[in-house]
Amino acid sequence: MRDFKKEIAALVAALPQIKETGLGESEVYAALETPSDEAKGDYAFPCFRLAKALRKAPQQIAAELAESGSLRADFLGRVANENAYLNFFLDREAVADDTVSDVLERGERFGASDFGAGRTVIVEFSSPNIAKPFHIGHIRSTVIGNSIEKIYRFIGFDTVRINHLGDYGTQFGKMIVAYRRWGKKEDVEREPIVTLLGYYQKFHEEADRDPSLENEARETFAKLEQGGEEELELWQWFRNESLGEFNRVYKMLGIEFDSYAGESFYSDKMGRVMRELSEKGLLVESDGAQIVDLSAYDMAPALITKSDGSTLYITRDIAAAIYRKETYDFYKNIYVVASQQNLHFQQFIKVEELLGYEWAHDCVHVPFGLVSLADGTMSTRSGRVVFLEDVLNRAVEQTRKIVIDKNVNTDNIDETARQVGIGAVVFNELSNNRIKDYVFSWDKILNFEGETGPYVQYSHARAASVLRKAEDAGVKLPGGTGASCGAYLRSDASYSLIKRIAELPAVILDAGEKYEPSIVTRHIVDIAQAFNKFYHEEHILVEDEAERDAKLVLVRAAKQALLNGLTLLGIEAPERM
Ligand code: ARG
């Protein structure tokens, strides 16, 4: 696509008056604004900073430049001035031709770029804990991380999707102790996570009465770390059973990982971390435990090993970052993890820095807010959790009813219910800035009115249906590139839609840079709204062939833009709805 903003900047910078002020093209480019009111043009150049050099009032400068007639180009409709601003109106035909042909030429690659070529980005996301529920709190990391990875791949990076499973730590000592005392094999096999969670809860209840259980659990985990055969076998079994359950959810969401190297993967890589820490003189003993003192940085100490010698979460994270750098040579190592862990990430990135790793700050924590239930926070220990799998199943079930009630146009009710139900949950999750906390509510997730996933999917299906109807009516859908459609696409509704489509590539880059998929979510709602306005205001299947073809070409472009946006969010786009 042409960069009209850049072309305007070149035009402005070439004016003798501007040269006089010493302003270069890139400065003009940076100064160009996008008026929020479309009636004020596509771009506006504020003349305030020219006043001093030209010794004139900014309004006067703007008026003179607008009237001089020297700002002319094939892509410019007109240039006007309002107060101290020069307002540029692009030629609608030029923008339409350029945008629509780019979308049709690039198809599913529309909006993609090679911005990241030759660099590798790791996106670590989801990372649930083995033998614990995969609950509604995990949906955030799972869905946000999935989208961030897709966005990075789309803008040209090589990506690695890692699930850093919480499959190690003292809690496995507890689980093994509980299983040995109260466990039944058949129960675990029948319903692994609920059963294991029950053991875990029972452990805590009993340990309140009999604190020696805690010791037993610590010793059991120490045995596991030292490679105790029976402990390893039980642990492996818990892990497999849990993964089986997690994979059901990943399958529903259409999510796959390149690596499941979780915490346990690093258990044999601790020695090196300990050695490096001690060589750098960073380890301090405190009550038998080994810590890194971070008080100089206003942080609590990083606890590296416990008094019994067992390593901790943060130690495994340090080992994992080193391993990832050596294995993937990452440009960025992104962790999509709840904001509750902010301190943890600050600590471990600081420790990497102190270890002398110049890439320490290429490790980026991408935090997100808390999901709570209306009656308080979720708690695994108390058993007050909403399982993600239940949410997805219920969303699909509810959608199925709606699909049947509303007589939705589909030849496969189950498939549509699945695509729309799961799409609704994912879209809802990606609608707000990730850092915002929210209270989980069934009503909100299953509300299909307003700016929701189903609305965007429906707009996409509506575009598909327009194209189908045209074909059914014997219209041969226009092929080619749409390079001469612009003459018929000058109405406000068409232009608005074209502009929203044209903005998508920059929106995607911005979302990547900010690790914020909601920027894409909100933008495709804008495209959908612009498309629906166009659909209602314009008669598409008109007699005049050239006009009809132009409009159909725009419908195809809108459909493609919606599809590409939804795909980056990890949401399917049904052809019928
Ligand atoms: N398993 C952890 C949890 O559920 C999240 C892991 C985050 N990733 C990391 N590298 N520490 O809280």
mmCIF file of C-alpha atoms in Angstrom, residues 259-515:
data_model
loop_
_atom_site.group_PDB
_atom_site.id
_atom_site.type_symbol
_atom_site.label_atom_id
_atom_site.label_comp_id
_atom_site.label_asym_id
_atom_site.label_seq_id
_atom_site.Cartn_x
_atom_site.Cartn_y
_atom_site.Cartn_z
ATOM 1 C CA SER A 259 7.465 -26.912 23.319
ATOM 2 C CA TYR A 260 6.107 -28.120 26.638
ATOM 3 C CA ALA A 261 9.430 -27.657 28.381
ATOM 4 C CA GLY A 262 8.078 -26.738 31.792
ATOM 5 C CA GLU A 263 9.677 -26.336 35.165
ATOM 6 C CA SER A 264 10.772 -29.955 35.515
ATOM 7 C CA PHE A 265 12.719 -29.706 32.251
ATOM 8 C CA TYR A 266 15.193 -27.492 34.066
ATOM 9 C CA SER A 267 15.672 -29.699 37.108
ATOM 10 C CA ASP A 268 19.007 -30.983 35.764
ATOM 11 C CA LYS A 269 20.128 -27.472 34.804
ATOM 12 C CA MET A 270 20.189 -26.053 38.306
ATOM 13 C CA GLY A 271 23.843 -26.833 39.024
ATOM 14 C CA ARG A 272 25.038 -24.380 36.466
ATOM 15 C CA VAL A 273 22.815 -21.607 37.791
ATOM 16 C CA MET A 274 24.056 -22.216 41.320
ATOM 17 C CA ARG A 275 27.656 -22.219 40.102
ATOM 18 C CA GLU A 276 27.311 -18.978 38.170
ATOM 19 C CA LEU A 277 25.537 -17.272 41.044
ATOM 20 C CA SER A 278 28.229 -18.271 43.447
ATOM 21 C CA GLU A 279 31.088 -17.365 41.071
ATOM 22 C CA LYS A 280 29.655 -13.875 40.789
ATOM 23 C CA GLY A 281 29.445 -13.731 44.561
ATOM 24 C CA LEU A 282 25.699 -13.241 44.457
ATOM 25 C CA LEU A 283 24.613 -16.013 46.839
ATOM 26 C CA VAL A 284 24.057 -15.173 50.463
ATOM 27 C CA GLU A 285 23.042 -17.636 53.145
ATOM 28 C CA SER A 286 20.006 -16.807 55.206
ATOM 29 C CA ASP A 287 18.644 -19.271 57.771
ATOM 30 C CA GLY A 288 20.097 -22.143 55.791
ATOM 31 C CA ALA A 289 18.506 -20.944 52.551
ATOM 32 C CA GLN A 290 20.423 -19.396 49.658
ATOM 33 C CA ILE A 291 19.241 -16.016 48.489
ATOM 34 C CA VAL A 292 20.274 -13.155 46.241
ATOM 35 C CA ASP A 293 20.057 -9.905 48.116
ATOM 36 C CA LEU A 294 18.226 -7.333 46.001
ATOM 37 C CA SER A 295 17.775 -4.651 48.646
ATOM 38 C CA ALA A 296 19.981 -2.292 46.629
ATOM 39 C CA TYR A 297 17.195 -2.355 44.038
ATOM 40 C CA ASP A 298 14.351 -1.996 46.509
ATOM 41 C CA MET A 299 13.249 -5.552 46.006
ATOM 42 C CA ALA A 300 12.693 -8.467 48.325
ATOM 43 C CA PRO A 301 15.490 -11.062 48.130
ATOM 44 C CA ALA A 302 15.289 -13.764 45.464
ATOM 45 C CA LEU A 303 14.998 -17.140 47.198
ATOM 46 C CA ILE A 304 17.219 -19.525 45.202
ATOM 47 C CA THR A 305 17.270 -22.675 47.331
ATOM 48 C CA LYS A 306 15.418 -23.658 50.480
ATOM 49 C CA SER A 307 17.182 -24.796 53.606
ATOM 50 C CA ASP A 308 16.757 -28.431 52.518
ATOM 51 C CA GLY A 309 18.567 -27.628 49.296
ATOM 52 C CA SER A 310 15.566 -27.881 46.992
ATOM 53 C CA THR A 311 15.383 -25.275 44.276
ATOM 54 C CA LEU A 312 12.574 -22.866 43.646
ATOM 55 C CA TYR A 313 10.389 -21.415 40.960
ATOM 56 C CA ILE A 314 12.707 -18.466 40.343
ATOM 57 C CA THR A 315 15.783 -20.699 40.054
ATOM 58 C CA ARG A 316 14.051 -22.665 37.324
ATOM 59 C CA ASP A 317 13.127 -19.438 35.543
ATOM 60 C CA ILE A 318 16.744 -18.292 35.541
ATOM 61 C CA ALA A 319 17.815 -21.641 34.101
ATOM 62 C CA ALA A 320 15.020 -21.512 31.522
ATOM 63 C CA ALA A 321 15.996 -18.068 30.227
ATOM 64 C CA ILE A 322 19.635 -19.123 29.806
ATOM 65 C CA TYR A 323 18.561 -22.308 28.045
ATOM 66 C CA ARG A 324 16.238 -20.401 25.725
ATOM 67 C CA LYS A 325 18.906 -17.878 24.804
ATOM 68 C CA GLU A 326 21.346 -20.658 23.968
ATOM 69 C CA THR A 327 18.765 -22.744 22.104
ATOM 70 C CA TYR A 328 16.823 -20.112 20.179
ATOM 71 C CA ASP A 329 19.001 -17.002 20.346
ATOM 72 C CA PHE A 330 15.882 -14.951 20.942
ATOM 73 C CA TYR A 331 15.446 -11.312 20.061
ATOM 74 C CA LYS A 332 12.683 -11.139 22.657
ATOM 75 C CA ASN A 333 11.622 -13.700 25.229
ATOM 76 C CA ILE A 334 8.039 -12.811 26.100
ATOM 77 C CA TYR A 335 6.259 -14.086 29.215
ATOM 78 C CA VAL A 336 2.486 -13.720 29.203
ATOM 79 C CA VAL A 337 1.873 -14.091 32.931
ATOM 80 C CA ALA A 338 -0.532 -12.486 35.440
ATOM 81 C CA SER A 339 0.405 -9.176 37.010
ATOM 82 C CA GLN A 340 0.400 -10.883 40.414
ATOM 83 C CA GLN A 341 3.822 -12.138 39.385
ATOM 84 C CA ASN A 342 5.274 -8.686 38.613
ATOM 85 C CA LEU A 343 7.737 -8.859 41.479
ATOM 86 C CA HIS A 344 8.865 -12.349 40.504
ATOM 87 C CA PHE A 345 9.718 -11.166 36.996
ATOM 88 C CA GLN A 346 11.454 -8.019 38.214
ATOM 89 C CA GLN A 347 13.516 -10.140 40.555
ATOM 90 C CA PHE A 348 14.561 -12.784 38.104
ATOM 91 C CA ILE A 349 15.358 -10.352 35.307
ATOM 92 C CA LYS A 350 17.456 -8.384 37.799
ATOM 93 C CA VAL A 351 19.311 -11.552 38.787
ATOM 94 C CA GLU A 352 20.045 -12.284 35.114
ATOM 95 C CA GLU A 353 21.363 -8.785 34.758
ATOM 96 C CA LEU A 354 23.586 -9.262 37.821
ATOM 97 C CA LEU A 355 24.839 -12.507 36.294
ATOM 98 C CA GLY A 356 26.121 -10.334 33.472
ATOM 99 C CA TYR A 357 23.741 -11.479 30.734
ATOM 100 C CA GLU A 358 23.463 -8.585 28.330
ATOM 101 C CA TRP A 359 20.182 -9.997 27.047
ATOM 102 C CA ALA A 360 18.502 -9.847 30.465
ATOM 103 C CA HIS A 361 16.180 -7.068 29.379
ATOM 104 C CA ASP A 362 15.174 -8.871 26.205
ATOM 105 C CA CYS A 363 13.108 -10.940 28.608
ATOM 106 C CA VAL A 364 9.782 -9.140 28.693
ATOM 107 C CA HIS A 365 7.037 -9.758 31.181
ATOM 108 C CA VAL A 366 3.655 -9.049 29.563
ATOM 109 C CA PRO A 367 1.289 -8.890 32.541
ATOM 110 C CA PHE A 368 -2.478 -9.005 32.619
ATOM 111 C CA GLY A 369 -5.127 -8.286 35.228
ATOM 112 C CA LEU A 370 -6.935 -10.595 37.566
ATOM 113 C CA VAL A 371 -10.125 -12.513 36.861
ATOM 114 C CA SER A 372 -12.261 -12.873 39.938
ATOM 115 C CA LEU A 373 -15.622 -14.425 40.640
ATOM 116 C CA ALA A 374 -18.549 -12.306 41.786
ATOM 117 C CA ASP A 375 -18.189 -13.839 45.254
ATOM 118 C CA GLY A 376 -14.460 -13.266 45.558
ATOM 119 C CA THR A 377 -11.177 -14.442 44.140
ATOM 120 C CA MET A 378 -10.679 -17.939 42.846
ATOM 121 C CA SER A 379 -8.764 -20.263 45.082
ATOM 122 C CA THR A 380 -7.511 -23.690 44.214
ATOM 123 C CA ARG A 381 -7.082 -24.589 47.857
ATOM 124 C CA SER A 382 -10.688 -23.850 48.727
ATOM 125 C CA GLY A 383 -11.925 -25.421 45.495
ATOM 126 C CA ARG A 384 -13.699 -22.241 44.418
ATOM 127 C CA VAL A 385 -12.826 -22.271 40.733
ATOM 128 C CA VAL A 386 -14.571 -22.116 37.372
ATOM 129 C CA PHE A 387 -13.077 -24.632 34.962
ATOM 130 C CA LEU A 388 -12.193 -23.251 31.578
ATOM 131 C CA GLU A 389 -13.436 -26.380 29.871
ATOM 132 C CA ASP A 390 -16.867 -25.879 31.457
ATOM 133 C CA VAL A 391 -16.961 -22.280 30.280
ATOM 134 C CA LEU A 392 -16.165 -23.291 26.717
ATOM 135 C CA ASN A 393 -18.648 -26.164 26.707
ATOM 136 C CA ARG A 394 -21.380 -24.040 28.172
ATOM 137 C CA ALA A 395 -20.716 -21.260 25.667
ATOM 138 C CA VAL A 396 -21.015 -23.743 22.812
ATOM 139 C CA GLU A 397 -24.191 -25.252 24.301
ATOM 140 C CA GLN A 398 -25.818 -21.859 24.776
ATOM 141 C CA THR A 399 -24.832 -20.801 21.277
ATOM 142 C CA ARG A 400 -26.367 -23.965 19.897
ATOM 143 C CA LYS A 401 -29.707 -22.944 21.386
ATOM 144 C CA ILE A 402 -29.426 -19.476 19.880
ATOM 145 C CA VAL A 403 -28.454 -20.918 16.504
ATOM 146 C CA ILE A 404 -31.559 -23.109 16.560
ATOM 147 C CA ASP A 405 -33.943 -20.454 17.996
ATOM 148 C CA LYS A 406 -32.871 -17.756 15.587
ATOM 149 C CA ASN A 407 -32.809 -20.152 12.714
ATOM 150 C CA VAL A 408 -29.260 -19.128 11.873
ATOM 151 C CA ASN A 409 -28.237 -19.878 8.317
ATOM 152 C CA THR A 410 -25.966 -22.888 8.594
ATOM 153 C CA ASP A 411 -25.675 -26.365 7.172
ATOM 154 C CA ASN A 412 -23.841 -27.590 10.248
ATOM 155 C CA ILE A 413 -25.366 -26.470 13.547
ATOM 156 C CA ASP A 414 -22.733 -28.104 15.742
ATOM 157 C CA GLU A 415 -19.860 -26.613 13.832
ATOM 158 C CA THR A 416 -21.359 -23.115 13.857
ATOM 159 C CA ALA A 417 -22.183 -23.346 17.556
ATOM 160 C CA ARG A 418 -18.602 -24.363 18.254
ATOM 161 C CA GLN A 419 -17.060 -21.584 16.154
ATOM 162 C CA VAL A 420 -19.341 -18.868 17.500
ATOM 163 C CA GLY A 421 -19.488 -20.027 21.124
ATOM 164 C CA ILE A 422 -15.742 -20.324 21.498
ATOM 165 C CA GLY A 423 -15.199 -17.207 19.393
ATOM 166 C CA ALA A 424 -17.428 -15.279 21.808
ATOM 167 C CA VAL A 425 -15.390 -16.321 24.840
ATOM 168 C CA VAL A 426 -12.059 -15.569 23.181
ATOM 169 C CA PHE A 427 -13.213 -12.246 21.760
ATOM 170 C CA ASN A 428 -14.588 -11.156 25.124
ATOM 171 C CA GLU A 429 -11.249 -11.980 26.661
ATOM 172 C CA LEU A 430 -9.384 -9.889 24.084
ATOM 173 C CA SER A 431 -11.725 -6.894 24.125
ATOM 174 C CA ASN A 432 -10.255 -4.935 26.998
ATOM 175 C CA ASN A 433 -6.739 -3.797 27.705
ATOM 176 C CA ARG A 434 -5.060 -6.843 29.107
ATOM 177 C CA ILE A 435 -3.987 -5.089 32.296
ATOM 178 C CA LYS A 436 -7.583 -4.456 33.411
ATOM 179 C CA ASP A 437 -8.975 -6.694 36.146
ATOM 180 C CA TYR A 438 -12.396 -8.128 35.532
ATOM 181 C CA VAL A 439 -15.104 -10.090 37.244
ATOM 182 C CA PHE A 440 -16.098 -13.251 35.461
ATOM 183 C CA SER A 441 -19.762 -13.285 34.506
ATOM 184 C CA TRP A 442 -21.701 -15.836 32.494
ATOM 185 C CA ASP A 443 -24.057 -13.148 31.240
ATOM 186 C CA LYS A 444 -21.301 -11.038 29.825
ATOM 187 C CA ILE A 445 -19.519 -13.881 28.119
ATOM 188 C CA LEU A 446 -22.669 -15.108 26.421
ATOM 189 C CA ASN A 447 -24.017 -11.723 25.427
ATOM 190 C CA PHE A 448 -24.071 -11.664 21.655
ATOM 191 C CA GLU A 449 -25.286 -8.091 21.267
ATOM 192 C CA GLY A 450 -23.039 -5.083 20.769
ATOM 193 C CA GLU A 451 -19.322 -5.141 20.179
ATOM 194 C CA THR A 452 -18.823 -8.865 20.493
ATOM 195 C CA GLY A 453 -17.162 -11.696 18.660
ATOM 196 C CA PRO A 454 -20.434 -12.975 17.187
ATOM 197 C CA TYR A 455 -21.110 -9.483 15.823
ATOM 198 C CA VAL A 456 -17.798 -9.421 13.947
ATOM 199 C CA GLN A 457 -18.229 -13.034 12.795
ATOM 200 C CA TYR A 458 -21.732 -12.176 11.644
ATOM 201 C CA SER A 459 -20.434 -9.205 9.634
ATOM 202 C CA HIS A 460 -17.896 -11.480 7.974
ATOM 203 C CA ALA A 461 -20.612 -14.031 7.167
ATOM 204 C CA ARG A 462 -22.828 -11.243 5.856
ATOM 205 C CA ALA A 463 -20.081 -10.212 3.414
ATOM 206 C CA ALA A 464 -19.769 -13.849 2.359
ATOM 207 C CA SER A 465 -23.501 -14.018 1.852
ATOM 208 C CA VAL A 466 -23.548 -10.879 -0.345
ATOM 209 C CA LEU A 467 -20.932 -12.491 -2.573
ATOM 210 C CA ARG A 468 -22.861 -15.770 -2.668
ATOM 211 C CA LYS A 469 -26.104 -14.006 -3.533
ATOM 212 C CA ALA A 470 -24.413 -12.128 -6.355
ATOM 213 C CA GLU A 471 -23.120 -15.387 -7.772
ATOM 214 C CA ASP A 472 -26.500 -17.065 -7.384
ATOM 215 C CA ALA A 473 -28.019 -14.170 -9.307
ATOM 216 C CA GLY A 474 -25.667 -15.008 -12.131
ATOM 217 C CA VAL A 475 -23.202 -12.206 -11.516
ATOM 218 C CA LYS A 476 -19.704 -13.251 -12.388
ATOM 219 C CA LEU A 477 -17.691 -12.059 -9.417
ATOM 220 C CA PRO A 478 -15.104 -9.546 -10.554
ATOM 221 C CA GLY A 479 -11.600 -10.957 -10.620
ATOM 222 C CA GLY A 480 -8.509 -8.852 -10.999
ATOM 223 C CA THR A 481 -7.091 -6.486 -8.500
ATOM 224 C CA GLY A 482 -9.749 -3.880 -7.963
ATOM 225 C CA ALA A 483 -7.334 -1.253 -9.239
ATOM 226 C CA SER A 484 -10.079 0.671 -11.022
ATOM 227 C CA CYS A 485 -12.930 0.374 -8.539
ATOM 228 C CA GLY A 486 -12.283 3.719 -6.872
ATOM 229 C CA ALA A 487 -14.440 5.826 -9.163
ATOM 230 C CA TYR A 488 -17.546 4.163 -7.714
ATOM 231 C CA LEU A 489 -16.447 4.145 -4.113
ATOM 232 C CA ARG A 490 -16.499 7.819 -3.242
ATOM 233 C CA SER A 491 -19.485 7.899 -0.888
ATOM 234 C CA ASP A 492 -18.911 8.610 2.800
ATOM 235 C CA ALA A 493 -19.902 5.081 3.767
ATOM 236 C CA SER A 494 -17.568 3.479 1.219
ATOM 237 C CA TYR A 495 -14.713 5.780 2.062
ATOM 238 C CA SER A 496 -15.056 5.231 5.776
ATOM 239 C CA LEU A 497 -14.940 1.467 5.278
ATOM 240 C CA ILE A 498 -11.933 1.732 2.969
ATOM 241 C CA LYS A 499 -10.080 3.858 5.484
ATOM 242 C CA ARG A 500 -10.713 1.410 8.329
ATOM 243 C CA ILE A 501 -9.447 -1.433 6.143
ATOM 244 C CA ALA A 502 -6.390 0.575 5.129
ATOM 245 C CA GLU A 503 -5.530 1.191 8.783
ATOM 246 C CA LEU A 504 -5.346 -2.516 9.634
ATOM 247 C CA PRO A 505 -1.637 -3.104 8.834
ATOM 248 C CA ALA A 506 -0.519 -0.234 11.082
ATOM 249 C CA VAL A 507 -2.935 -1.381 13.786
ATOM 250 C CA ILE A 508 -1.358 -4.852 13.730
ATOM 251 C CA LEU A 509 2.157 -3.441 14.091
ATOM 252 C CA ASP A 510 1.003 -1.256 16.943
ATOM 253 C CA ALA A 511 -0.654 -4.207 18.698
ATOM 254 C CA GLY A 512 2.590 -6.180 18.356
ATOM 255 C CA GLU A 513 4.731 -3.390 19.694
ATOM 256 C CA LYS A 514 2.459 -2.935 22.707
ATOM 257 C CA TYR A 515 1.797 -6.665 23.232
#
